[in-house]
C-alpha cells in the first residue's frame, strides 16, 4: 500500500495528481490519499482507478495506522508524519508544496525538506515523474537506529534545558 | 509547575507531545483543536488561522473558560494560532508563557512566532540559525 498525505490545512493538487499517477503506475497496489480540506475536488471530474481511495480527513489514529502499514508514505513535508515515520524507521518520500505552483506563499516546505535531507538523508522530490519511478523500488530496509538515537538525545537535551527554565521560574 | 500544554492537531501536537515526554511537571493540562487528536485526556478548543480570524472569538471564549477551570502557572505552545491566543490569555491571567516555533520553520519564524516573540516570556526556535540572541532563543529541537 502507498499512502499519500497532504495534511489537515490545505488541498494540494499536484499531490492529488501524483496519487492518481501512482495508482495507474501500480495497478496491483492499493493507494490511499489523505487529501486535506477541499482536496477531493480535484477528483470530481476525473475517473479514479479502482485501487485509489481518497479521503479529505481521517482520525489521528487511522492516519497513524496507515503510516505504520504503508510500503511508502509520500508527505508534503508534514512534521507530524515525518516524526512518526522516523521514530518507526518507516520509508518515506517528501513532496513539498512549492511557491511557483501557487501551493503556498513561500517555499518553506522545500526548505524543511532540504533541512531534513541534510540532517537525516531523507529523500525529497519536486518532480512527480521522478518520484513515481522511485516507487517501483523496494523501500530501504529500515535500520535507522543512529537516527533514532540522535533524535532521542536531542529531545532529552531540549527537555533538560527547558526544564531548567521552568525550575528557575518556580524559585 | 502547573502547566497548560497547547497545540493544534497534527504536527504541532506531535512536537509538543515528544518534548513533554522529557518534562517533569506537577500537573499538566493538554489542549488541542480536534477531539480525536490524541489518546491522553485533553480539552478541545475551536481552530482558526489568519484566513479565518473571526473564529478567534469562539476560540477565545473557550480558552477563558478553561483557564478558569485550570489555573496554570505556565503555558507552553508549539502553535499554531489558537496556541498563540492561549498563551496571550494565559499571560493576562498571570502565567509564564513559552512559545516553541515549529521545527518546520527552518529559514524564518512563523508569523505567530514573530508575534509571540513580542508577547511571550520566552520564544524558542528549533534551529540555532534563527536565534537572535535577544527575543528568540535556541534550547534544542525535537528532530
PDB file of C-alpha atoms in Angstrom:
ATOM      1  CA  UNK A   1       0.000   0.000   0.000  1.00  0.00           C
ATOM      2  CA  UNK A   2       1.145   3.515  -0.860  1.00  0.00           C
ATOM      3  CA  UNK A   3      -0.080   6.324   1.425  1.00  0.00           C
ATOM      4  CA  UNK A   4      -0.007   9.951   0.343  1.00  0.00           C
ATOM      5  CA  UNK A   5      -0.836  12.667   2.873  1.00  0.00           C
ATOM      6  CA  UNK A   6      -1.492  16.363   2.244  1.00  0.00           C
ATOM      7  CA  UNK A   7      -2.046  17.318   5.910  1.00  0.00           C
ATOM      8  CA  UNK A   8      -5.036  18.963   7.528  1.00  0.00           C
ATOM      9  CA  UNK A   9      -4.703  22.574   6.405  1.00  0.00           C
ATOM     10  CA  UNK A  10      -4.773  22.882   2.612  1.00  0.00           C
ATOM     11  CA  UNK A  11      -5.549  20.938  -0.569  1.00  0.00           C
ATOM     12  CA  UNK A  12      -2.584  20.024  -2.799  1.00  0.00           C
ATOM     13  CA  UNK A  13      -3.497  19.386  -6.438  1.00  0.00           C
ATOM     14  CA  UNK A  14      -0.091  18.146  -7.598  1.00  0.00           C
ATOM     15  CA  UNK A  15      -0.129  15.567  -4.815  1.00  0.00           C
ATOM     16  CA  UNK A  16      -3.643  14.544  -5.946  1.00  0.00           C
ATOM     17  CA  UNK A  17      -2.293  14.111  -9.483  1.00  0.00           C
ATOM     18  CA  UNK A  18       0.626  12.161  -8.050  1.00  0.00           C
ATOM     19  CA  UNK A  19      -1.771   9.854  -6.170  1.00  0.00           C
ATOM     20  CA  UNK A  20      -3.570   9.212  -9.463  1.00  0.00           C
ATOM     21  CA  UNK A  21      -0.270   8.582 -11.253  1.00  0.00           C
ATOM     22  CA  UNK A  22       0.834   6.144  -8.512  1.00  0.00           C
ATOM     23  CA  UNK A  23      -2.432   4.242  -8.726  1.00  0.00           C
ATOM     24  CA  UNK A  24      -2.113   3.975 -12.519  1.00  0.00           C
ATOM     25  CA  UNK A  25       1.565   3.004 -12.399  1.00  0.00           C
ATOM     26  CA  UNK A  26       0.997   0.331  -9.712  1.00  0.00           C
ATOM     27  CA  UNK A  27      -2.399  -1.229 -10.550  1.00  0.00           C
ATOM     28  CA  UNK A  28      -1.831  -4.191  -8.201  1.00  0.00           C
ATOM     29  CA  UNK A  29      -1.178  -1.994  -5.171  1.00  0.00           C
ATOM     30  CA  UNK A  30      -3.703  -0.029  -3.165  1.00  0.00           C
ATOM     31  CA  UNK A  31      -3.088   3.710  -2.983  1.00  0.00           C
ATOM     32  CA  UNK A  32      -4.647   5.842  -0.249  1.00  0.00           C
ATOM     33  CA  UNK A  33      -4.677   9.624  -0.470  1.00  0.00           C
ATOM     34  CA  UNK A  34      -5.481  11.884   2.512  1.00  0.00           C
ATOM     35  CA  UNK A  35      -6.342  14.998   0.573  1.00  0.00           C
ATOM     36  CA  UNK A  36      -6.927  17.795   3.137  1.00  0.00           C
ATOM     37  CA  UNK A  37      -9.856  20.243   3.209  1.00  0.00           C
ATOM     38  CA  UNK A  38     -11.341  20.560  -0.285  1.00  0.00           C
ATOM     39  CA  UNK A  39      -8.691  18.227  -1.660  1.00  0.00           C
ATOM     40  CA  UNK A  40     -11.226  15.732  -3.069  1.00  0.00           C
ATOM     41  CA  UNK A  41     -12.498  18.378  -5.524  1.00  0.00           C
ATOM     42  CA  UNK A  42      -9.657  17.609  -7.936  1.00  0.00           C
ATOM     43  CA  UNK A  43     -11.076  14.101  -8.426  1.00  0.00           C
ATOM     44  CA  UNK A  44     -14.650  15.234  -9.159  1.00  0.00           C
ATOM     45  CA  UNK A  45     -14.193  15.467 -12.951  1.00  0.00           C
ATOM     46  CA  UNK A  46     -11.732  12.596 -13.226  1.00  0.00           C
ATOM     47  CA  UNK A  47     -12.102   8.834 -13.308  1.00  0.00           C
ATOM     48  CA  UNK A  48     -10.059   7.462 -10.410  1.00  0.00           C
ATOM     49  CA  UNK A  49      -8.778   3.888 -10.819  1.00  0.00           C
ATOM     50  CA  UNK A  50     -10.300   1.262  -8.503  1.00  0.00           C
ATOM     51  CA  UNK A  51      -7.118   0.845  -6.429  1.00  0.00           C
ATOM     52  CA  UNK A  52      -7.201   4.534  -5.350  1.00  0.00           C
ATOM     53  CA  UNK A  53      -9.043   5.689  -2.194  1.00  0.00           C
ATOM     54  CA  UNK A  54      -9.354   9.403  -1.424  1.00  0.00           C
ATOM     55  CA  UNK A  55     -10.350  10.892   1.941  1.00  0.00           C
ATOM     56  CA  UNK A  56     -10.223  14.566   2.905  1.00  0.00           C
ATOM     57  CA  UNK A  57      -9.634  13.851   6.603  1.00  0.00           C
ATOM     58  CA  UNK A  58      -9.050  10.870   8.812  1.00  0.00           C
ATOM     59  CA  UNK A  59      -8.787  10.449  12.551  1.00  0.00           C
ATOM     60  CA  UNK A  60      -5.327  10.735  14.078  1.00  0.00           C
ATOM     61  CA  UNK A  61      -5.332   7.033  14.924  1.00  0.00           C
ATOM     62  CA  UNK A  62      -6.274   5.815  11.440  1.00  0.00           C
ATOM     63  CA  UNK A  63      -3.714   8.221   9.952  1.00  0.00           C
ATOM     64  CA  UNK A  64      -1.034   6.717  12.206  1.00  0.00           C
ATOM     65  CA  UNK A  65      -2.121   3.187  11.337  1.00  0.00           C
ATOM     66  CA  UNK A  66      -1.650   3.939   7.625  1.00  0.00           C
ATOM     67  CA  UNK A  67       1.803   5.440   8.255  1.00  0.00           C
ATOM     68  CA  UNK A  68       2.782   2.212  10.047  1.00  0.00           C
ATOM     69  CA  UNK A  69       1.421  -0.028   7.323  1.00  0.00           C
ATOM     70  CA  UNK A  70       2.380   1.756   4.076  1.00  0.00           C
ATOM     71  CA  UNK A  71       5.153   0.389   1.875  1.00  0.00           C
ATOM     72  CA  UNK A  72       5.950   4.005   1.093  1.00  0.00           C
ATOM     73  CA  UNK A  73       4.477   7.205   2.572  1.00  0.00           C
ATOM     74  CA  UNK A  74       4.617  10.369   0.492  1.00  0.00           C
ATOM     75  CA  UNK A  75       4.195  13.513   2.600  1.00  0.00           C
ATOM     76  CA  UNK A  76       4.061  17.245   1.894  1.00  0.00           C
ATOM     77  CA  UNK A  77       6.910  17.871   4.449  1.00  0.00           C
ATOM     78  CA  UNK A  78       4.345  17.413   7.294  1.00  0.00           C
ATOM     79  CA  UNK A  79       6.214  17.201  10.596  1.00  0.00           C
ATOM     80  CA  UNK A  80       3.642  15.012  12.382  1.00  0.00           C
ATOM     81  CA  UNK A  81       4.003  12.278   9.758  1.00  0.00           C
ATOM     82  CA  UNK A  82       7.765  12.709   9.398  1.00  0.00           C
ATOM     83  CA  UNK A  83       8.487  12.426  13.151  1.00  0.00           C
ATOM     84  CA  UNK A  84       6.228   9.360  13.412  1.00  0.00           C
ATOM     85  CA  UNK A  85       7.877   7.670  10.400  1.00  0.00           C
ATOM     86  CA  UNK A  86      11.421   8.441  11.573  1.00  0.00           C
ATOM     87  CA  UNK A  87      10.660   7.018  15.021  1.00  0.00           C
ATOM     88  CA  UNK A  88       9.438   3.766  13.468  1.00  0.00           C
ATOM     89  CA  UNK A  89      12.017   3.536  10.693  1.00  0.00           C
ATOM     90  CA  UNK A  90       9.289   3.584   8.024  1.00  0.00           C
ATOM     91  CA  UNK A  91      10.117   4.553   4.416  1.00  0.00           C
ATOM     92  CA  UNK A  92       9.059   7.977   3.196  1.00  0.00           C
ATOM     93  CA  UNK A  93       9.473  10.379   0.325  1.00  0.00           C
ATOM     94  CA  UNK A  94       8.853  14.094   0.733  1.00  0.00           C
ATOM     95  CA  UNK A  95       6.983  16.089  -1.907  1.00  0.00           C
ATOM     96  CA  UNK A  96       6.838  19.721  -0.694  1.00  0.00           C
ATOM     97  CA  UNK A  97       4.350  22.359  -1.746  1.00  0.00           C
ATOM     98  CA  UNK A  98       6.062  24.916  -3.978  1.00  0.00           C
ATOM     99  CA  UNK A  99       5.513  28.629  -4.274  1.00  0.00           C
ATOM    100  CA  UNK A 100       5.958  28.598  -8.069  1.00  0.00           C
ATOM    101  CA  UNK A 101       2.829  26.430  -8.416  1.00  0.00           C
ATOM    102  CA  UNK A 102       0.861  28.706  -6.069  1.00  0.00           C
ATOM    103  CA  UNK A 103       0.690  25.944  -3.447  1.00  0.00           C
ATOM    104  CA  UNK A 104       1.978  28.112  -0.615  1.00  0.00           C
ATOM    105  CA  UNK A 105       3.015  31.701  -0.063  1.00  0.00           C
ATOM    106  CA  UNK A 106       6.630  30.707   0.387  1.00  0.00           C
ATOM    107  CA  UNK A 107       8.941  27.769  -0.254  1.00  0.00           C
ATOM    108  CA  UNK A 108       9.201  26.904   3.435  1.00  0.00           C
ATOM    109  CA  UNK A 109       8.138  23.290   2.817  1.00  0.00           C
ATOM    110  CA  UNK A 110      11.014  22.959   0.354  1.00  0.00           C
ATOM    111  CA  UNK A 111      13.374  24.475   2.944  1.00  0.00           C
ATOM    112  CA  UNK A 112      12.088  21.958   5.518  1.00  0.00           C
ATOM    113  CA  UNK A 113      12.641  19.094   3.050  1.00  0.00           C
ATOM    114  CA  UNK A 114      16.189  20.291   2.338  1.00  0.00           C
ATOM    115  CA  UNK A 115      16.947  20.555   6.062  1.00  0.00           C
ATOM    116  CA  UNK A 116      15.597  17.017   6.642  1.00  0.00           C
ATOM    117  CA  UNK A 117      17.722  15.746   3.774  1.00  0.00           C
ATOM    118  CA  UNK A 118      20.770  17.395   5.272  1.00  0.00           C
ATOM    119  CA  UNK A 119      20.156  16.133   8.810  1.00  0.00           C
ATOM    120  CA  UNK A 120      18.860  12.604   8.219  1.00  0.00           C
ATOM    121  CA  UNK A 121      19.302  11.956   4.479  1.00  0.00           C
ATOM    122  CA  UNK A 122      15.541  11.906   3.766  1.00  0.00           C
ATOM    123  CA  UNK A 123      14.709  11.945   0.050  1.00  0.00           C
ATOM    124  CA  UNK A 124      12.596  14.729  -1.395  1.00  0.00           C
ATOM    125  CA  UNK A 125      11.266  15.338  -4.879  1.00  0.00           C
ATOM    126  CA  UNK A 126       9.994  18.406  -6.668  1.00  0.00           C
ATOM    127  CA  UNK A 127       9.300  16.403  -9.819  1.00  0.00           C
ATOM    128  CA  UNK A 128       6.350  13.988  -9.716  1.00  0.00           C
ATOM    129  CA  UNK A 129       7.607  11.692 -12.507  1.00  0.00           C
ATOM    130  CA  UNK A 130      10.916  11.072 -10.774  1.00  0.00           C
ATOM    131  CA  UNK A 131       9.076  10.243  -7.560  1.00  0.00           C
ATOM    132  CA  UNK A 132       6.681   7.777  -9.246  1.00  0.00           C
ATOM    133  CA  UNK A 133       9.576   5.933 -10.880  1.00  0.00           C
ATOM    134  CA  UNK A 134      11.171   5.509  -7.430  1.00  0.00           C
ATOM    135  CA  UNK A 135       8.082   3.707  -6.088  1.00  0.00           C
ATOM    136  CA  UNK A 136       8.784   0.570  -8.103  1.00  0.00           C
ATOM    137  CA  UNK A 137      11.911   0.055  -5.973  1.00  0.00           C
ATOM    138  CA  UNK A 138      11.754  -1.869  -2.746  1.00  0.00           C
ATOM    139  CA  UNK A 139      11.978   0.675   0.104  1.00  0.00           C
ATOM    140  CA  UNK A 140      15.255   0.686   2.035  1.00  0.00           C
ATOM    141  CA  UNK A 141      15.146  -1.876   4.867  1.00  0.00           C
ATOM    142  CA  UNK A 142      14.767   0.202   7.925  1.00  0.00           C
ATOM    143  CA  UNK A 143      17.577   0.191  10.378  1.00  0.00           C
ATOM    144  CA  UNK A 144      17.769   3.838  11.312  1.00  0.00           C
ATOM    145  CA  UNK A 145      18.848   3.266  14.906  1.00  0.00           C
ATOM    146  CA  UNK A 146      21.503   6.004  14.557  1.00  0.00           C
ATOM    147  CA  UNK A 147      18.826   8.489  13.550  1.00  0.00           C
ATOM    148  CA  UNK A 148      16.531   7.454  16.376  1.00  0.00           C
ATOM    149  CA  UNK A 149      19.295   7.603  18.928  1.00  0.00           C
ATOM    150  CA  UNK A 150      20.372  11.052  17.783  1.00  0.00           C
ATOM    151  CA  UNK A 151      16.783  12.295  17.797  1.00  0.00           C
ATOM    152  CA  UNK A 152      16.207  10.925  21.304  1.00  0.00           C
ATOM    153  CA  UNK A 153      19.390  12.580  22.585  1.00  0.00           C
ATOM    154  CA  UNK A 154      18.351  15.913  21.079  1.00  0.00           C
ATOM    155  CA  UNK A 155      14.944  15.646  22.757  1.00  0.00           C
ATOM    156  CA  UNK A 156      16.443  14.790  26.123  1.00  0.00           C
ATOM    157  CA  UNK A 157      18.804  17.745  25.944  1.00  0.00           C
ATOM    158  CA  UNK A 158      15.985  20.082  24.809  1.00  0.00           C
ATOM    159  CA  UNK A 159      13.756  18.834  27.639  1.00  0.00           C
ATOM    160  CA  UNK A 160      16.506  19.269  30.209  1.00  0.00           C
ATOM    161  CA  UNK A 161      17.216  22.850  29.186  1.00  0.00           C
ATOM    162  CA  UNK A 162      13.540  23.776  29.081  1.00  0.00           C
ATOM    163  CA  UNK A 163      13.010  22.148  32.479  1.00  0.00           C
ATOM    164  CA  UNK A 164      15.829  24.367  33.740  1.00  0.00           C
ATOM    165  CA  UNK A 165      13.917  27.468  32.640  1.00  0.00           C
ATOM    166  CA  UNK A 166      10.726  26.255  34.357  1.00  0.00           C
ATOM    167  CA  UNK A 167      12.629  25.419  37.542  1.00  0.00           C
ATOM    168  CA  UNK A 168      14.224  28.891  37.601  1.00  0.00           C
ATOM    169  CA  UNK A 169      10.791  30.458  37.262  1.00  0.00           C
ATOM    170  CA  UNK A 170       9.413  28.373  40.091  1.00  0.00           C
ATOM    171  CA  UNK A 171      12.042  29.594  42.540  1.00  0.00           C
TER     172      UNK A 171
ATOM    173  CA  UNK B   1       4.707  23.877  37.776  1.00  0.00           C
ATOM    174  CA  UNK B   2       1.040  23.595  36.910  1.00  0.00           C
ATOM    175  CA  UNK B   3       1.293  23.805  33.147  1.00  0.00           C
ATOM    176  CA  UNK B   4      -1.008  24.162  30.157  1.00  0.00           C
ATOM    177  CA  UNK B   5       0.265  22.373  27.022  1.00  0.00           C
ATOM    178  CA  UNK B   6      -1.422  23.701  23.877  1.00  0.00           C
ATOM    179  CA  UNK B   7      -1.018  22.671  20.243  1.00  0.00           C
ATOM    180  CA  UNK B   8      -3.138  22.308  17.108  1.00  0.00           C
ATOM    181  CA  UNK B   9      -3.776  18.729  15.937  1.00  0.00           C
ATOM    182  CA  UNK B  10      -1.170  17.211  13.625  1.00  0.00           C
ATOM    183  CA  UNK B  11       2.491  18.184  13.501  1.00  0.00           C
ATOM    184  CA  UNK B  12       2.276  20.933  16.146  1.00  0.00           C
ATOM    185  CA  UNK B  13       0.809  18.498  18.663  1.00  0.00           C
ATOM    186  CA  UNK B  14       3.230  15.684  17.816  1.00  0.00           C
ATOM    187  CA  UNK B  15       6.171  18.009  18.538  1.00  0.00           C
ATOM    188  CA  UNK B  16       4.788  19.106  21.910  1.00  0.00           C
ATOM    189  CA  UNK B  17       3.982  15.511  22.898  1.00  0.00           C
ATOM    190  CA  UNK B  18       7.561  14.448  22.150  1.00  0.00           C
ATOM    191  CA  UNK B  19       9.005  17.303  24.183  1.00  0.00           C
ATOM    192  CA  UNK B  20       6.563  16.869  27.080  1.00  0.00           C
ATOM    193  CA  UNK B  21       7.814  13.277  27.480  1.00  0.00           C
ATOM    194  CA  UNK B  22      11.033  14.852  28.773  1.00  0.00           C
ATOM    195  CA  UNK B  23       9.487  17.386  31.165  1.00  0.00           C
ATOM    196  CA  UNK B  24       8.502  16.765  34.749  1.00  0.00           C
ATOM    197  CA  UNK B  25       5.530  18.967  35.557  1.00  0.00           C
ATOM    198  CA  UNK B  26       3.497  18.986  38.770  1.00  0.00           C
ATOM    199  CA  UNK B  27       0.286  18.961  36.831  1.00  0.00           C
ATOM    200  CA  UNK B  28      -0.404  19.185  33.106  1.00  0.00           C
ATOM    201  CA  UNK B  29      -3.490  20.019  31.071  1.00  0.00           C
ATOM    202  CA  UNK B  30      -3.422  19.224  27.351  1.00  0.00           C
ATOM    203  CA  UNK B  31      -5.346  21.446  24.925  1.00  0.00           C
ATOM    204  CA  UNK B  32      -5.759  20.764  21.209  1.00  0.00           C
ATOM    205  CA  UNK B  33      -8.106  21.579  18.321  1.00  0.00           C
ATOM    206  CA  UNK B  34      -9.672  18.226  17.450  1.00  0.00           C
ATOM    207  CA  UNK B  35     -11.309  15.790  19.865  1.00  0.00           C
ATOM    208  CA  UNK B  36      -9.712  12.726  18.231  1.00  0.00           C
ATOM    209  CA  UNK B  37      -6.208  14.229  18.005  1.00  0.00           C
ATOM    210  CA  UNK B  38      -4.693  12.408  20.968  1.00  0.00           C
ATOM    211  CA  UNK B  39      -5.270   9.441  23.252  1.00  0.00           C
ATOM    212  CA  UNK B  40      -4.468  11.268  26.508  1.00  0.00           C
ATOM    213  CA  UNK B  41      -7.216  13.250  28.195  1.00  0.00           C
ATOM    214  CA  UNK B  42      -7.402  16.789  26.845  1.00  0.00           C
ATOM    215  CA  UNK B  43      -9.598  19.825  26.266  1.00  0.00           C
ATOM    216  CA  UNK B  44     -10.597  20.841  22.740  1.00  0.00           C
ATOM    217  CA  UNK B  45     -10.767  24.456  21.541  1.00  0.00           C
ATOM    218  CA  UNK B  46     -12.019  25.741  18.144  1.00  0.00           C
ATOM    219  CA  UNK B  47      -9.349  26.056  15.442  1.00  0.00           C
ATOM    220  CA  UNK B  48      -8.682  29.197  13.403  1.00  0.00           C
ATOM    221  CA  UNK B  49      -5.915  30.671  11.277  1.00  0.00           C
ATOM    222  CA  UNK B  50      -5.229  34.040   9.722  1.00  0.00           C
ATOM    223  CA  UNK B  51      -7.714  33.408   6.886  1.00  0.00           C
ATOM    224  CA  UNK B  52     -10.490  32.501   9.379  1.00  0.00           C
ATOM    225  CA  UNK B  53      -9.810  35.135  12.034  1.00  0.00           C
ATOM    226  CA  UNK B  54     -13.488  35.515  13.001  1.00  0.00           C
ATOM    227  CA  UNK B  55     -13.251  32.092  14.612  1.00  0.00           C
ATOM    228  CA  UNK B  56     -10.714  33.506  17.064  1.00  0.00           C
ATOM    229  CA  UNK B  57     -13.648  34.824  19.086  1.00  0.00           C
ATOM    230  CA  UNK B  58     -15.272  31.472  19.951  1.00  0.00           C
ATOM    231  CA  UNK B  59     -11.757  30.138  20.474  1.00  0.00           C
ATOM    232  CA  UNK B  60     -11.008  32.935  22.973  1.00  0.00           C
ATOM    233  CA  UNK B  61     -14.223  32.190  24.905  1.00  0.00           C
ATOM    234  CA  UNK B  62     -13.304  28.529  25.120  1.00  0.00           C
ATOM    235  CA  UNK B  63      -9.800  29.399  26.348  1.00  0.00           C
ATOM    236  CA  UNK B  64     -11.070  31.816  29.006  1.00  0.00           C
ATOM    237  CA  UNK B  65     -13.400  29.069  30.239  1.00  0.00           C
ATOM    238  CA  UNK B  66     -10.662  26.519  30.532  1.00  0.00           C
ATOM    239  CA  UNK B  67      -8.214  28.965  32.141  1.00  0.00           C
ATOM    240  CA  UNK B  68     -10.845  29.491  34.859  1.00  0.00           C
ATOM    241  CA  UNK B  69     -11.072  25.752  35.467  1.00  0.00           C
ATOM    242  CA  UNK B  70      -7.339  25.074  35.211  1.00  0.00           C
ATOM    243  CA  UNK B  71      -5.356  27.835  36.920  1.00  0.00           C
ATOM    244  CA  UNK B  72      -1.972  27.365  35.271  1.00  0.00           C
ATOM    245  CA  UNK B  73       1.345  28.860  36.357  1.00  0.00           C
ATOM    246  CA  UNK B  74       2.935  28.243  32.971  1.00  0.00           C
ATOM    247  CA  UNK B  75       1.660  27.720  29.414  1.00  0.00           C
ATOM    248  CA  UNK B  76       3.651  26.187  26.571  1.00  0.00           C
ATOM    249  CA  UNK B  77       2.609  26.040  22.901  1.00  0.00           C
ATOM    250  CA  UNK B  78       4.139  24.736  19.669  1.00  0.00           C
ATOM    251  CA  UNK B  79       1.459  26.560  17.627  1.00  0.00           C
ATOM    252  CA  UNK B  80      -0.424  27.372  15.688  1.00  0.00           C
ATOM    253  CA  UNK B  81      -2.723  30.448  16.005  1.00  0.00           C
ATOM    254  CA  UNK B  82      -5.008  29.007  18.742  1.00  0.00           C
ATOM    255  CA  UNK B  83      -1.864  28.204  20.758  1.00  0.00           C
ATOM    256  CA  UNK B  84      -0.676  31.790  20.447  1.00  0.00           C
ATOM    257  CA  UNK B  85      -4.068  33.110  21.597  1.00  0.00           C
ATOM    258  CA  UNK B  86      -3.956  30.701  24.520  1.00  0.00           C
ATOM    259  CA  UNK B  87      -0.517  31.967  25.594  1.00  0.00           C
ATOM    260  CA  UNK B  88      -1.654  35.591  25.433  1.00  0.00           C
ATOM    261  CA  UNK B  89      -4.739  34.932  27.554  1.00  0.00           C
ATOM    262  CA  UNK B  90      -2.763  32.796  29.988  1.00  0.00           C
ATOM    263  CA  UNK B  91      -0.240  35.605  30.336  1.00  0.00           C
ATOM    264  CA  UNK B  92      -3.023  38.061  31.118  1.00  0.00           C
ATOM    265  CA  UNK B  93      -4.049  35.601  33.826  1.00  0.00           C
ATOM    266  CA  UNK B  94      -0.555  35.778  35.321  1.00  0.00           C
ATOM    267  CA  UNK B  95       1.052  32.651  33.827  1.00  0.00           C
ATOM    268  CA  UNK B  96       4.566  32.362  32.444  1.00  0.00           C
ATOM    269  CA  UNK B  97       4.399  31.713  28.697  1.00  0.00           C
ATOM    270  CA  UNK B  98       6.649  29.821  26.280  1.00  0.00           C
ATOM    271  CA  UNK B  99       6.259  29.717  22.507  1.00  0.00           C
ATOM    272  CA  UNK B 100       8.137  26.962  20.675  1.00  0.00           C
ATOM    273  CA  UNK B 101       8.210  27.617  16.939  1.00  0.00           C
ATOM    274  CA  UNK B 102       7.606  24.522  14.803  1.00  0.00           C
ATOM    275  CA  UNK B 103      10.679  22.633  13.639  1.00  0.00           C
ATOM    276  CA  UNK B 104       9.205  23.014  10.135  1.00  0.00           C
ATOM    277  CA  UNK B 105      10.242  26.689  10.185  1.00  0.00           C
ATOM    278  CA  UNK B 106      13.822  26.369   9.057  1.00  0.00           C
ATOM    279  CA  UNK B 107      14.530  29.722   7.447  1.00  0.00           C
ATOM    280  CA  UNK B 108      12.198  32.105   9.223  1.00  0.00           C
ATOM    281  CA  UNK B 109       9.993  32.091  12.310  1.00  0.00           C
ATOM    282  CA  UNK B 110       6.262  31.655  11.617  1.00  0.00           C
ATOM    283  CA  UNK B 111       4.076  34.764  11.737  1.00  0.00           C
ATOM    284  CA  UNK B 112       2.667  33.527  15.064  1.00  0.00           C
ATOM    285  CA  UNK B 113       6.225  33.025  16.293  1.00  0.00           C
ATOM    286  CA  UNK B 114       7.170  36.575  15.396  1.00  0.00           C
ATOM    287  CA  UNK B 115       4.128  37.880  17.273  1.00  0.00           C
ATOM    288  CA  UNK B 116       4.917  35.569  20.186  1.00  0.00           C
ATOM    289  CA  UNK B 117       8.479  36.918  20.368  1.00  0.00           C
ATOM    290  CA  UNK B 118       6.968  40.294  21.343  1.00  0.00           C
ATOM    291  CA  UNK B 119       4.381  38.961  23.769  1.00  0.00           C
ATOM    292  CA  UNK B 120       5.605  35.794  25.461  1.00  0.00           C
ATOM    293  CA  UNK B 121       8.146  35.413  28.250  1.00  0.00           C
ATOM    294  CA  UNK B 122      10.242  33.046  26.171  1.00  0.00           C
ATOM    295  CA  UNK B 123      10.224  32.345  22.421  1.00  0.00           C
ATOM    296  CA  UNK B 124      12.158  29.352  21.166  1.00  0.00           C
ATOM    297  CA  UNK B 125      13.220  28.322  17.680  1.00  0.00           C
ATOM    298  CA  UNK B 126      14.295  24.752  16.961  1.00  0.00           C
ATOM    299  CA  UNK B 127      17.034  25.905  14.551  1.00  0.00           C
ATOM    300  CA  UNK B 128      20.085  27.641  16.067  1.00  0.00           C
ATOM    301  CA  UNK B 129      20.485  29.834  12.959  1.00  0.00           C
ATOM    302  CA  UNK B 130      17.161  31.545  13.787  1.00  0.00           C
ATOM    303  CA  UNK B 131      18.075  32.549  17.343  1.00  0.00           C
ATOM    304  CA  UNK B 132      18.826  36.273  17.527  1.00  0.00           C
ATOM    305  CA  UNK B 133      20.347  36.499  20.981  1.00  0.00           C
ATOM    306  CA  UNK B 134      17.539  38.750  22.180  1.00  0.00           C
ATOM    307  CA  UNK B 135      13.933  37.823  21.585  1.00  0.00           C
ATOM    308  CA  UNK B 136      14.370  34.376  20.054  1.00  0.00           C
ATOM    309  CA  UNK B 137      16.335  31.625  21.794  1.00  0.00           C
ATOM    310  CA  UNK B 138      17.527  28.146  20.824  1.00  0.00           C
ATOM    311  CA  UNK B 139      17.397  25.456  23.525  1.00  0.00           C
ATOM    312  CA  UNK B 140      17.124  22.400  21.283  1.00  0.00           C
ATOM    313  CA  UNK B 141      14.968  20.506  18.819  1.00  0.00           C
ATOM    314  CA  UNK B 142      12.610  17.520  18.751  1.00  0.00           C
ATOM    315  CA  UNK B 143      14.023  16.476  15.375  1.00  0.00           C
TER     316      UNK B 143
END
